[in-house]
Structures are given as C-alpha cells and as structure tokens.
C-alpha cells in the first residue's frame, strides 16, 4: 500500500493548483450555438461542479450575443441523468462531466477532462500490481475525466512490461476502457487484476462487486492515494438487506423515470407476479421520498448505486431486482450479484 | 384562547377514531376507469397520505379488472403540483387531496373530504371572535378537506348572529371560501376578522401575512385547538433575509418547472435586468439542491411557501420576487408583502 495518506498532494496537479481545472470546451459550445442560431441554451452540471455554473455561463455570455442561458438545478449523477425538461425547452443543451450515452443532435456532451497528472500515482500503484514477470496481464479502466490520457496510460504500462487488456464494453459506454457506476463491461477481460485510474472509490467499488474474482487496484491521482477495492462492507450490507426482506409481505417496486435509468419491464414483471407488490414512479429515489410509503421492503429498478451505496439510509430494506428474486425464494442466495445497467434508452 | 391544549381530542372525530378517515370516492374513480376503458391509471397522493396509497390501489384492483395502477412517488404539495410525467403515461390520472386548479379530461381530482366534526371547535372559537353585537362581520375560509361542510359552517355562524363574508377568490381556487397556501383572495372581504376552519397553521399563517390588518382566528378541528395566527416570527425572518441579501452581488433566480408553479416572465425579467443574476430551473426547490450553487442570494419565483416556511433552511438568503426588488433597491422596504400566486397555467 502507498505510504502516502489520502490528501497528501505531493507530485500531483492538486499540489500545484489546490483545485482541479477542467476543460469546458467553450469554443465547441459557441460553435454549436452559432451554427444552430440558438436563443436558449441549457447547461447541466453534475453535483460536484454546479458551483462552477455561473462562471461558465458568464464566459459563454461574453462569447455569444443575445443568447439566454438556463442552468439546470436538478440533481445530476451521470449521462443517464439528463434534464429532459430543460433539454426540450432549449435550442442547445450542454451536459458537462460525462461522455455521451446516446448521441443526439441537440445535446453537446462536454466530458470535462481533468488536468491532474495520473502518472506519479500510477508509479506508486506498481507496488500493488503483480510483478509483470510473474503475471503480466492487467486490465486498465478509467472514467470520462481521464479518457484523454488513456492511450498514454496504456503505453506507460506496456513500457513497464505489462500486457494491457482493454475493452470497450457495450453501447452504454462511449470509450474503450471506460467505466460507469452501473457498467463494468470494459473490465470483462482476461486478467486477474485491473488497474483503475481515477478519483474516488465509487467506480472501483462497483467494479470489484461486478468482478469479485479480480484484484482491483485503485490509483487515485485526485486524492493521491493507492488502495485496493474492498467490497466486504457493501457485501455484508447486501446480504443483510436480502435477509431482512425475506420477512416482507409487501413490496414497493420503484420505476425510475430518469431517461437513462428506466427498466419498465423489470418493474412491471415483479408487480405482475406478486399481488403484494405495487409500482411507484419517481425520478430521484431518496430515503425522504420513500419514508411516507408503508411497504415492508422496496425494490429499486433504477440506478443500482442508490441501492448499494445509499441502501442503509432507507427506512426499509432496499433491494436490486436480482436481490428481490432471492428474497422471495425464486433464486438461491448464492446467486447474489452486482446489479448493472446495459444499453441506452 | 381555548383551554384545551393541542392534542386534546375530546369531542372531535379524532377522539373516537384516533385517525382521520377520508372519502376516496372509489366509485367515481371506477366509473371513469370503465368509461375510458383505461389500462393504466396513475395515483398521486400528497405527502401525508402516501402511506394510504397501497390500500387504495388494492381496493381499486378489487373493483376493476386488468387495470395497472402506478403510484406517484414524486413529492406533492398541492393541485399546482401534478406529476405530469406519470399523467402523460396513464389513461386516467387520479390526484388526491386537492380540489381542481384546472379542469382536465384526464385528471380526476378527489379532494378527500374529512370526517372530522368542525363544530365543537368552532364553538370554542367564539371566545376569540368579536361579540356579534359589537362587530358582526366575519370572513369564513377553509381548505378543500372541509369544503363539504362549508355551507353548514356558514349557517352555523349566521345563526349565532354573525354576518358572514365569503368570496370565491380567483380562478386558482375552485370553491367559495377556499384558501390555498399561495392564494388568499377568498379572504379579500369587508371584515376585520376571519375565521379559518381547518387543520394546522400553514394556511392561516399565509392568510395573516397576506392580510396583516385582519385578525385571523384558527379553529383547528384536527388538533382540537383554537389559536390566533401570529406572523411575527415569519415577518422577522423575511426582513432578515432581505437585509442580508442587500449585500449580495450574485443572485440565483429559480424558475420552478412544476406545472402550476412557473413564473417564467418574473424570473426572466430579473435576469434580463441584472447581469449578476442567473436562471436556475428545477422542480423541487430544496436546500440540498441549492447548496452546490455558489450565489450570494437566491430568488424563488416558484412556490412562495418554500421561501417563507423553509427560508431559514437555505444556506443563503432566499427571497420572493418582491423581496428581491427591495433588496436591490428598486422598491422601498415598507413595500414588503406576502408573495401570492394567481391564475392557473
């Protein structure tokens, strides 16, 4: 494990700038605005970047004339999570922070490539990877923010004797080697270890749950730390939720209405089979919104990360569709696995 | 003031039943479902009644054949707050707990008339009203839940020597004497005192803020208590917010996207006049959703009750459009008044 503690910013972009800088690709936006003669432009930022919205809007106001900018105040956690209300009412809609899940004429996806240098922390991560002489096979994955350096990362590992395995995954993913919180098909590769380069543990924990047989090494250039993804806490919570739901008589089955998170057939299928299940439709799935509903357990057919990451915050057991099948006895407990999303909409 | 404390249930429906009962008007719903040969029916309940949703859906399943019921999990605080997503995807859409704000072929509004007897607490409220021999004029208002007894309440007061003043208000209100959280046009009557019959202080506090010159007596048959609406705390908070916003350089101007809460021209007007103001679009206006936005103050052109009732929970001063005009110096401080909504959509 790296000797550096989380937050030690030596040798990273962070240490120099004390803040990440992002490429907002304003030229590309201005070009689209002019090309389409846009009067109304919608701007959507993920949660962590909403505070930058006014400055970006100000810059765009400077660069364009007579254009109204509307900032989405809806929570946003992914490319699956477009503010369709605002999108329909604007001539151009800019979605920052994620790569395209589905191409559209109206949407400009600005992935916001990070300026943080990943190579110092990749150097540190070698301690956690197998010696290439013993096991040269390694998978390489990252997020939209670091995709611009993916080829360099690939070459960097090859130069150090690794055989690097990468995959595009399925059509929910834009790029080779890209992971989403709900999709790790890019790590479906022939290697026992995967190097994740990127900020935070959100993505690598999902990766390790989806691929429990692989060693997932996290090279985090943002927090400047190397760790191994450890899913034990999450798995205990999942088994706990399933066991508690085994006593449930009534189920609230959530159909998420966000454009990229709806699994209508799954939700409908459960309700058709179980007369004690009811369908609940909502966009944001939060503990507050479900507290007023009197069900013994819930099944979330929307974003799987709400179930796994926020699960303990709900007042009743919250299950994935697969976990529901186990809880009602349709499937054996050993079939418990991570819930993922495939395809677009 | 009544000698009864809040929660003393003597002589009320509450004391007998320990819970209010509501008339869900299932026959009317079933009739509409059959008439329109509906396959999908949406059910929307206000927050306090969401826990009844599964039982109501079960009853409807019993009474109809081959119909799918979908329960809205979106927060709901009024007839202004229709779940338009679900509505568009259903053949019949039932909105419980409010009276119609706008008639529609697809929507069935079920006001949920309460079974609580209001007359014992109205008897108590006489202590707080002027003696009819001194001042016989009294306004009478109530909410959708007690509208079925409005004429009886009217007669009851007349029998006791009052001259009862009532008004329908404007087209945001369905009934004579009805109030909404955002509209007290029905209390625009020629009397110095108004009797509000209904549960809670939410409506009468709005009434007293909108009509500060009137004595607003609250006869609350649900909590079995008589009180006088006291707006002092709210008014202090409003003046405090305006004063703090006087130092603001940047403003986030919220345009609420809920069908009955949008004031686009107001929001747009502010942003056009002030280059340090930006437009933010959202449906639920909550402290959490605004915390990530870096503005010195916010202007809420959506539901005025979020501004007045939840104001102190926001991390920055939250103003009504009228308060904004005072904060930036366009209007004098003495013009501060309660923000109301008129018309439909």
XYZ file of C-alpha atoms in Angstrom:
690
model
C 0.000 0.000 0.000
C 1.203 3.505 -0.733
C 2.922 5.303 2.111
C 1.036 8.435 1.213
C -2.073 9.200 3.158
C -5.206 10.470 1.474
C -4.940 14.180 0.963
C -1.156 14.301 0.545
C -0.860 16.315 -2.627
C 2.871 15.898 -3.379
C 3.632 15.386 -7.049
C 0.096 15.834 -8.290
C -1.743 18.534 -10.146
C -3.537 19.128 -6.862
C -0.385 20.167 -5.037
C 0.247 22.873 -7.584
C -3.223 24.189 -8.067
C -5.109 23.235 -4.911
C -8.026 22.655 -7.226
C -8.633 20.706 -10.340
C -9.007 22.604 -13.543
C -11.342 21.452 -16.220
C -11.582 21.978 -19.913
C -15.078 23.338 -20.548
C -14.539 23.330 -24.325
C -16.241 26.698 -24.674
C -15.237 27.001 -28.340
C -17.137 23.862 -29.205
C -20.227 25.152 -27.383
C -20.068 28.587 -29.013
C -19.709 26.954 -32.413
C -22.837 24.861 -31.866
C -24.767 27.862 -30.556
C -23.889 29.903 -33.633
C -24.421 27.048 -36.073
C -27.921 26.414 -34.742
C -28.694 30.086 -34.204
C -29.691 29.166 -30.649
C -31.686 31.568 -28.485
C -31.969 29.392 -25.396
C -29.158 27.206 -24.146
C -29.449 24.790 -21.225
C -26.426 23.963 -19.064
C -26.344 20.870 -16.865
C -23.534 20.142 -14.426
C -23.007 17.162 -12.113
C -23.319 17.893 -8.395
C -19.635 18.495 -7.715
C -19.349 21.109 -10.454
C -22.579 23.051 -10.009
C -20.711 25.806 -8.185
C -18.813 26.494 -11.437
C -22.036 27.018 -13.404
C -22.359 30.814 -13.053
C -18.748 31.398 -14.152
C -19.172 29.130 -17.173
C -22.449 30.882 -18.040
C -20.723 34.260 -17.690
C -17.931 33.156 -20.036
C -20.489 31.974 -22.572
C -22.441 35.225 -22.299
C -19.232 37.072 -23.172
C -18.646 34.895 -26.211
C -22.178 34.935 -27.622
C -24.775 37.587 -28.257
C -28.454 37.615 -27.332
C -28.430 34.057 -26.002
C -30.252 33.132 -22.798
C -28.545 30.558 -20.594
C -30.569 28.394 -18.226
C -28.763 26.340 -15.586
C -30.314 23.037 -14.565
C -30.877 22.816 -10.829
C -31.892 19.155 -10.987
C -29.532 16.726 -9.273
C -27.284 15.042 -11.850
C -25.239 11.897 -11.387
C -24.469 10.666 -14.889
C -25.088 10.749 -18.620
C -28.172 8.623 -17.802
C -29.477 11.601 -15.900
C -30.311 14.247 -18.495
C -32.602 17.095 -17.512
C -35.077 16.260 -20.269
C -37.466 19.022 -19.175
C -34.859 21.706 -19.764
C -33.479 19.950 -22.831
C -36.852 20.043 -24.605
C -37.171 23.753 -23.947
C -33.730 24.778 -25.217
C -32.189 25.002 -28.666
C -28.888 23.629 -27.457
C -28.365 21.583 -24.307
C -24.877 21.184 -22.835
C -24.288 18.276 -20.480
C -20.997 18.607 -18.592
C -18.965 15.942 -16.863
C -19.964 12.792 -18.706
C -19.347 11.267 -22.096
C -22.273 10.559 -24.441
C -24.548 7.666 -23.557
C -26.599 8.273 -26.647
C -25.824 10.683 -29.440
C -28.312 13.455 -30.062
C -28.277 16.490 -32.301
C -29.363 18.761 -29.516
C -27.016 17.622 -26.768
C -23.384 18.623 -26.513
C -21.560 16.377 -24.076
C -18.509 18.032 -22.538
C -16.658 15.324 -20.604
C -14.504 17.790 -18.625
C -11.082 16.280 -18.978
C -9.040 16.713 -15.832
C -5.656 18.411 -15.749
C -4.374 16.142 -12.971
C -1.270 14.143 -13.888
C -2.030 10.423 -13.262
C 1.480 9.050 -13.806
C 3.052 9.721 -10.387
C 0.287 7.780 -8.653
C 0.412 5.046 -11.306
C 4.095 4.688 -10.421
C 3.072 4.132 -6.797
C 0.408 1.621 -7.833
C 3.048 -0.743 -9.226
C 3.645 -1.897 -5.651
C 0.119 -3.317 -5.587
C 0.159 -4.919 -9.014
C 1.773 -8.316 -9.603
C 5.337 -8.247 -10.888
C 4.974 -8.395 -14.688
C 7.475 -11.245 -14.751
C 5.030 -13.334 -12.667
C 1.732 -12.108 -14.117
C 1.932 -9.572 -16.929
C -1.832 -9.427 -17.561
C -3.556 -6.310 -16.285
C -6.820 -4.633 -17.186
C -6.894 -0.834 -17.467
C -10.008 1.252 -16.853
C -10.740 4.886 -16.101
C -13.543 7.452 -16.153
C -14.593 10.095 -18.670
C -12.411 12.681 -16.894
C -9.167 10.882 -17.713
C -10.059 9.393 -21.091
C -7.865 11.917 -22.898
C -4.808 10.209 -21.361
C -5.994 6.632 -21.768
C -3.586 5.762 -24.585
C -0.672 7.244 -22.678
C -1.618 5.182 -19.614
C -1.801 2.095 -21.806
C 1.651 2.746 -23.273
C 3.057 3.563 -19.842
C 2.010 0.146 -18.521
C 3.282 -1.678 -21.621
C 6.652 0.024 -21.284
C 6.846 -1.450 -17.781
C 6.367 -4.993 -19.064
C 2.605 -5.442 -18.682
C 0.247 -6.942 -21.198
C -2.605 -4.456 -21.005
C -6.146 -5.736 -21.596
C -8.829 -3.258 -22.567
C -12.351 -3.464 -23.906
C -15.000 -1.029 -24.959
C -17.775 -2.845 -23.149
C -21.253 -2.285 -24.545
C -23.115 0.624 -26.078
C -23.775 2.277 -22.715
C -20.070 3.158 -22.769
C -18.521 5.618 -25.209
C -14.862 4.712 -24.900
C -12.524 1.770 -24.722
C -11.575 1.263 -21.070
C -14.358 3.470 -19.717
C -16.359 2.503 -16.640
C -19.638 3.901 -15.317
C -21.067 3.491 -11.843
C -23.535 0.970 -13.290
C -21.488 -0.718 -16.015
C -18.132 -2.504 -15.866
C -18.317 -4.422 -19.138
C -14.977 -2.823 -20.068
C -13.359 -4.896 -17.309
C -14.647 -8.164 -18.755
C -11.120 -9.018 -19.792
C -8.754 -11.949 -19.422
C -6.700 -10.713 -16.463
C -6.877 -11.346 -12.710
C -6.012 -7.753 -11.870
C -7.428 -4.442 -13.016
C -5.868 -1.025 -12.562
C -8.425 1.732 -12.098
C -7.030 5.234 -12.607
C -9.328 7.966 -11.329
C -10.692 9.921 -8.385
C -12.598 8.332 -5.534
C -13.762 4.816 -4.739
C -17.229 4.954 -6.273
C -16.279 3.363 -9.598
C -13.689 0.803 -8.428
C -16.023 -0.482 -5.691
C -18.676 -1.172 -8.312
C -16.032 -2.793 -10.474
C -14.947 -5.087 -7.639
C -18.565 -6.034 -6.872
C -19.225 -6.835 -10.517
C -15.950 -8.755 -10.859
C -15.349 -10.224 -7.378
C -12.672 -12.605 -8.681
C -10.370 -9.792 -9.769
C -7.910 -7.729 -7.706
C -8.899 -4.098 -8.290
C -6.049 -1.649 -7.682
C -7.058 1.990 -7.325
C -4.594 4.655 -8.494
C -6.310 7.844 -7.390
C -4.483 10.909 -8.743
C -7.008 13.288 -7.206
C -6.653 12.213 -3.583
C -3.131 10.995 -4.333
C -3.522 7.559 -2.853
C -3.247 3.913 -3.910
C -5.678 1.417 -2.393
C -7.277 -1.952 -3.095
C -11.043 -2.029 -3.636
C -12.590 -3.784 -0.668
C -16.234 -4.739 -1.062
C -16.665 -6.544 2.255
C -18.757 -3.802 3.887
C -21.022 -3.499 0.856
C -21.484 -7.239 0.528
C -22.430 -7.576 4.192
C -24.997 -4.825 3.707
C -26.410 -6.541 0.624
C -26.802 -9.904 2.388
C -28.309 -8.110 5.377
C -30.898 -6.329 3.235
C -31.864 -9.555 1.441
C -32.251 -11.436 4.725
C -34.424 -8.712 6.248
C -36.567 -8.575 3.088
C -37.249 -12.308 3.358
C -39.826 -11.445 6.048
C -41.505 -8.773 3.922
C -45.123 -9.177 2.877
C -45.481 -6.023 0.815
C -43.090 -4.546 -1.721
C -42.853 -1.090 -3.246
C -41.304 -1.519 -6.691
C -39.653 1.648 -7.919
C -39.685 2.541 -11.581
C -37.226 5.378 -12.102
C -38.436 7.936 -14.637
C -34.990 9.347 -15.473
C -34.339 8.904 -19.176
C -31.389 6.552 -18.778
C -32.494 4.651 -15.662
C -35.878 3.147 -16.535
C -36.355 -0.628 -16.528
C -40.083 -0.804 -17.077
C -40.243 -4.481 -18.000
C -38.350 -5.498 -14.881
C -40.566 -3.400 -12.610
C -43.766 -4.443 -14.347
C -42.720 -8.113 -14.259
C -42.356 -8.083 -10.478
C -45.720 -6.420 -9.916
C -47.486 -8.835 -12.260
C -46.118 -11.846 -10.397
C -46.686 -10.583 -6.875
C -50.062 -9.251 -5.780
C -48.464 -7.664 -2.719
C -46.204 -5.505 -4.851
C -47.076 -2.027 -6.107
C -45.410 0.135 -8.709
C -44.080 3.536 -7.603
C -42.799 6.010 -10.198
C -40.276 8.725 -9.344
C -37.192 10.463 -10.700
C -34.946 10.996 -7.665
C -35.004 7.895 -5.448
C -34.258 9.171 -1.940
C -34.913 7.967 1.624
C -37.094 11.055 2.241
C -39.380 10.314 -0.663
C -39.981 6.709 0.391
C -40.402 7.339 4.119
C -44.093 8.120 3.704
C -44.780 4.849 1.895
C -45.844 1.960 4.071
C -44.186 -1.076 2.455
C -42.153 -3.781 4.187
C -39.411 -3.597 1.571
C -38.559 -1.818 -1.674
C -37.124 -2.953 -4.988
C -35.213 -0.321 -6.945
C -35.230 -0.924 -10.681
C -33.486 2.446 -11.193
C -29.832 3.256 -10.572
C -28.167 0.276 -8.825
C -25.785 2.562 -6.958
C -28.632 4.085 -4.977
C -29.433 0.595 -3.754
C -25.873 -0.393 -2.909
C -24.415 2.933 -1.764
C -27.436 4.551 -0.099
C -29.168 1.313 0.911
C -28.677 1.646 4.693
C -30.210 5.147 4.656
C -33.648 3.858 3.623
C -36.123 3.051 6.385
C -36.869 -0.385 4.945
C -34.731 -2.935 3.082
C -33.938 -1.700 -0.432
C -33.179 -4.406 -2.975
C -31.948 -4.713 -6.532
C -34.244 -6.742 -8.855
C -31.898 -9.729 -8.556
C -31.873 -9.499 -4.763
C -35.681 -9.371 -4.785
C -35.779 -12.732 -6.609
C -33.597 -14.190 -3.843
C -35.670 -12.604 -1.047
C -38.932 -14.120 -2.340
C -37.302 -17.513 -2.888
C -37.208 -17.589 -6.694
C -33.412 -17.765 -6.763
C -30.799 -19.185 -4.368
C -28.795 -16.897 -2.104
C -25.521 -17.769 -3.827
C -26.807 -16.059 -6.992
C -26.466 -12.656 -5.345
C -24.539 -10.407 -7.701
C -23.996 -6.759 -8.518
C -26.812 -5.098 -10.446
C -25.705 -3.442 -13.676
C -27.252 -1.440 -16.483
C -26.699 -2.208 -20.144
C -27.811 -0.466 -23.278
C -29.171 3.034 -23.549
C -32.800 4.093 -23.973
C -57.741 31.283 23.993
C -59.172 27.787 24.279
C -58.389 25.960 27.494
C -57.679 22.838 25.505
C -54.093 22.093 24.706
C -53.040 20.881 21.275
C -53.596 17.166 21.049
C -56.589 17.027 23.414
C -59.042 15.053 21.331
C -62.227 15.445 23.416
C -65.339 15.984 21.319
C -63.682 15.560 17.958
C -63.680 12.862 15.340
C -60.093 12.259 16.403
C -61.039 11.181 19.903
C -63.300 8.500 18.514
C -61.183 7.204 15.709
C -57.627 8.167 16.610
C -57.198 8.836 12.935
C -58.963 10.815 10.322
C -60.957 8.941 7.765
C -61.184 10.115 4.224
C -63.618 9.622 1.416
C -61.586 8.269 -1.503
C -64.625 8.310 -3.828
C -63.681 4.947 -5.301
C -66.976 4.675 -7.193
C -66.220 7.842 -9.117
C -62.758 6.552 -10.000
C -64.035 3.139 -11.100
C -66.677 4.799 -13.238
C -64.053 6.910 -15.024
C -61.785 3.905 -15.496
C -64.585 1.903 -17.101
C -65.909 4.788 -19.144
C -62.495 5.426 -20.659
C -61.559 1.752 -20.871
C -58.359 2.635 -19.049
C -55.421 0.216 -18.949
C -53.030 2.360 -16.929
C -54.143 4.514 -14.022
C -51.857 6.877 -12.134
C -52.477 7.672 -8.463
C -50.978 10.738 -6.799
C -51.246 11.434 -3.078
C -49.987 14.374 -1.035
C -47.145 13.593 1.377
C -49.293 12.959 4.439
C -51.441 10.381 2.667
C -48.855 8.455 0.690
C -48.915 5.666 3.258
C -52.546 5.011 2.279
C -51.629 4.519 -1.381
C -51.174 0.713 -1.400
C -54.521 0.127 0.340
C -56.330 2.442 -2.075
C -54.624 0.712 -5.019
C -55.624 -2.680 -3.591
C -59.249 -1.563 -3.283
C -59.218 -0.333 -6.863
C -57.646 -3.576 -8.091
C -60.559 -5.427 -6.480
C -63.097 -3.217 -8.195
C -61.587 -3.220 -11.686
C -60.187 -5.852 -13.995
C -56.931 -5.848 -15.927
C -56.003 -2.320 -14.929
C -52.454 -1.422 -13.915
C -52.095 1.116 -11.120
C -48.974 3.258 -10.831
C -48.389 5.271 -7.667
C -46.554 8.571 -7.997
C -43.521 8.737 -5.730
C -42.883 12.409 -6.517
C -43.343 14.813 -3.609
C -46.730 16.512 -3.834
C -47.860 19.653 -2.023
C -50.862 20.926 -3.955
C -53.030 20.877 -7.044
C -50.262 23.012 -8.596
C -48.018 20.017 -8.211
C -49.268 17.405 -10.678
C -46.965 14.553 -11.613
C -47.135 15.423 -15.305
C -44.695 12.665 -16.246
C -46.966 9.979 -14.859
C -50.105 11.768 -16.041
C -48.952 11.719 -19.668
C -48.290 8.000 -19.484
C -51.634 6.979 -17.969
C -55.162 6.789 -19.355
C -56.640 8.121 -16.127
C -54.791 10.127 -13.514
C -56.227 10.499 -10.013
C -54.970 13.372 -7.891
C -55.967 13.006 -4.229
C -56.197 15.644 -1.528
C -56.751 18.816 -3.514
C -59.566 20.388 -5.464
C -59.142 21.120 -9.180
C -56.888 24.010 -10.133
C -57.595 23.459 -13.765
C -60.129 21.067 -15.225
C -58.821 18.331 -17.464
C -60.448 15.310 -19.065
C -57.730 13.001 -17.881
C -57.449 14.119 -14.263
C -59.864 13.090 -11.541
C -59.429 15.295 -8.501
C -60.531 13.621 -5.279
C -60.469 16.297 -2.565
C -60.606 13.793 0.324
C -63.270 15.310 2.494
C -62.513 14.824 6.159
C -64.875 13.131 8.602
C -63.802 15.351 11.492
C -66.634 17.372 13.052
C -65.640 21.070 12.995
C -68.498 22.442 15.094
C -67.218 21.720 18.610
C -64.024 23.655 17.934
C -65.964 26.413 16.158
C -67.964 26.744 19.382
C -64.681 27.275 21.237
C -63.501 29.789 18.659
C -66.350 32.168 19.546
C -64.248 33.287 22.521
C -61.686 34.713 20.098
C -64.111 36.362 17.699
C -65.656 39.751 18.444
C -69.094 39.680 20.037
C -71.518 39.840 17.066
C -73.313 42.697 18.814
C -70.099 44.765 18.616
C -68.794 43.577 15.250
C -70.918 41.069 13.354
C -68.664 40.945 10.265
C -66.559 37.833 9.927
C -64.896 36.163 6.979
C -65.066 32.395 6.694
C -62.437 30.302 4.930
C -61.406 26.667 4.909
C -59.468 24.109 2.860
C -60.519 21.509 0.312
C -60.843 18.872 3.083
C -63.705 20.683 4.805
C -65.448 22.206 1.782
C -68.294 19.698 2.026
C -69.356 21.378 5.290
C -68.784 24.957 4.204
C -72.456 25.856 3.903
C -73.202 24.348 7.296
C -70.367 26.362 8.827
C -71.764 29.483 7.176
C -75.252 28.838 8.550
C -73.844 27.982 11.973
C -72.137 31.384 12.202
C -75.211 33.237 10.904
C -77.381 31.516 13.490
C -75.062 32.960 16.138
C -75.594 36.491 14.895
C -72.654 36.970 12.546
C -72.729 38.492 9.131
C -70.575 36.031 7.237
C -68.478 37.307 4.327
C -67.258 34.853 1.736
C -65.715 35.088 -1.692
C -64.589 32.688 -4.313
C -61.333 34.497 -4.973
C -59.857 33.969 -8.417
C -59.624 31.068 -10.852
C -56.804 29.392 -8.955
C -59.484 28.493 -6.379
C -62.320 26.062 -7.056
C -64.695 26.938 -4.241
C -66.211 29.880 -2.436
C -64.304 30.355 0.819
C -61.390 28.137 -0.198
C -57.791 29.065 0.592
C -54.548 27.677 -0.794
C -51.076 28.040 0.686
C -50.321 30.587 -2.049
C -53.689 32.300 -2.530
C -55.955 34.087 -0.046
C -58.128 36.028 -2.492
C -61.160 34.433 -0.811
C -60.352 36.470 2.314
C -60.424 39.741 0.405
C -63.655 40.605 2.165
C -65.055 43.518 4.127
C -64.437 42.238 7.655
C -61.682 42.832 10.202
C -61.720 39.240 11.372
C -61.537 35.938 9.520
C -62.339 32.516 10.902
C -60.217 29.760 9.397
C -61.585 26.269 9.989
C -59.070 23.523 9.255
C -56.053 21.540 10.366
C -52.675 23.110 11.080
C -51.282 26.608 10.865
C -49.906 26.511 7.334
C -52.902 28.129 5.657
C -53.902 30.670 8.337
C -50.315 31.925 8.652
C -50.271 32.645 4.934
C -53.645 34.308 5.279
C -52.409 36.550 8.078
C -49.302 37.504 6.103
C -51.394 38.363 3.039
C -53.950 40.276 5.133
C -51.919 41.709 8.033
C -54.727 44.092 9.014
C -57.148 41.271 9.822
C -57.447 39.163 12.993
C -57.174 35.552 11.844
C -58.788 33.089 14.265
C -57.844 29.447 13.760
C -60.433 26.799 14.647
C -58.462 23.603 14.177
C -60.733 20.542 14.475
C -57.871 18.152 13.780
C -55.582 19.202 16.620
C -58.599 20.416 18.568
C -57.258 23.822 19.390
C -58.159 27.494 18.878
C -55.333 29.955 18.261
C -54.679 33.344 16.665
C -52.394 33.433 13.636
C -49.186 35.161 14.690
C -46.869 36.133 11.850
C -44.216 37.885 13.926
C -41.602 35.144 13.594
C -42.136 34.890 9.844
C -42.016 38.632 9.330
C -38.763 38.924 11.273
C -37.302 36.183 9.086
C -38.444 37.960 5.932
C -36.912 41.282 6.945
C -33.756 39.453 7.991
C -33.441 37.718 4.624
C -33.994 40.959 2.708
C -31.396 42.793 4.790
C -28.797 40.066 4.307
C -29.500 39.978 0.562
C -28.812 43.711 0.310
C -25.090 42.822 0.409
C -25.395 40.177 -2.314
C -23.555 40.619 -5.599
C -24.773 37.495 -7.366
C -28.278 36.042 -7.498
C -29.537 32.609 -8.472
C -33.058 33.080 -9.822
C -35.112 29.918 -9.563
C -37.676 29.081 -12.201
C -39.801 26.233 -10.880
C -40.743 23.715 -13.562
C -43.784 22.286 -11.751
C -46.845 22.775 -13.929
C -48.640 25.115 -11.534
C -45.666 26.978 -10.078
C -43.868 28.509 -13.053
C -43.489 32.282 -13.346
C -41.239 32.488 -16.345
C -41.750 36.184 -17.064
C -40.895 37.137 -13.498
C -37.736 35.029 -13.480
C -36.686 36.111 -16.938
C -37.342 39.772 -16.091
C -34.937 39.684 -13.159
C -32.157 38.043 -15.145
C -32.545 40.493 -18.011
C -32.183 43.481 -15.695
C -29.312 42.157 -13.611
C -26.157 40.837 -15.227
C -25.138 39.205 -11.955
C -28.265 37.052 -11.904
C -28.546 33.599 -13.461
C -31.583 31.461 -14.157
C -31.770 28.047 -12.482
C -34.516 25.591 -13.457
C -35.734 22.851 -11.096
C -38.891 21.121 -9.924
C -38.336 20.549 -6.175
C -36.720 23.620 -4.623
C -34.785 22.300 -1.629
C -31.806 23.471 0.460
C -29.845 20.388 -0.670
C -30.250 21.176 -4.333
C -29.069 24.752 -3.957
C -26.156 24.091 -1.615
C -23.818 23.337 -4.516
C -24.593 26.619 -6.249
C -22.293 29.468 -5.416
C -24.579 32.529 -5.354
C -24.777 35.199 -2.655
C -28.589 35.030 -2.585
C -31.478 33.295 -4.320
C -34.819 34.476 -5.652
C -37.559 31.853 -5.729
C -40.187 32.513 -8.379
C -41.793 29.137 -7.551
C -43.978 28.303 -4.543
C -43.896 31.265 -2.114
C -44.298 28.939 0.860
C -40.891 27.403 0.249
C -39.442 30.884 0.601
C -41.354 31.846 3.725
C -41.613 28.497 5.514
C -38.304 26.870 4.551
C -36.343 30.094 4.090
C -34.052 29.710 7.111
C -33.005 26.214 5.951
C -31.287 27.543 2.825
C -27.565 28.309 3.072
C -28.028 31.765 1.552
C -30.847 34.350 1.769
C -33.889 33.128 -0.192
C -36.190 35.887 -1.425
C -39.565 36.224 -3.085
C -39.561 38.290 -6.317
C -40.993 41.267 -4.420
C -38.345 40.983 -1.718
C -35.655 40.888 -4.401
C -36.848 44.264 -5.722
C -36.435 45.671 -2.209
C -33.014 44.057 -1.697
C -31.589 45.595 -4.893
C -33.111 48.994 -4.089
C -35.855 49.138 -6.723
C -38.608 49.269 -4.089
C -38.762 50.667 -0.532
C -38.610 48.320 2.452
C -42.130 49.209 3.532
C -43.462 47.550 0.365
C -42.562 44.125 1.731
C -45.613 41.897 1.371
C -46.586 38.263 1.121
C -45.975 36.650 -2.249
C -49.044 35.015 -3.789
C -49.937 33.050 -6.900
C -52.895 33.856 -9.099
C -54.328 32.147 -12.128
C -53.569 28.649 -13.332
C -51.283 27.637 -16.182
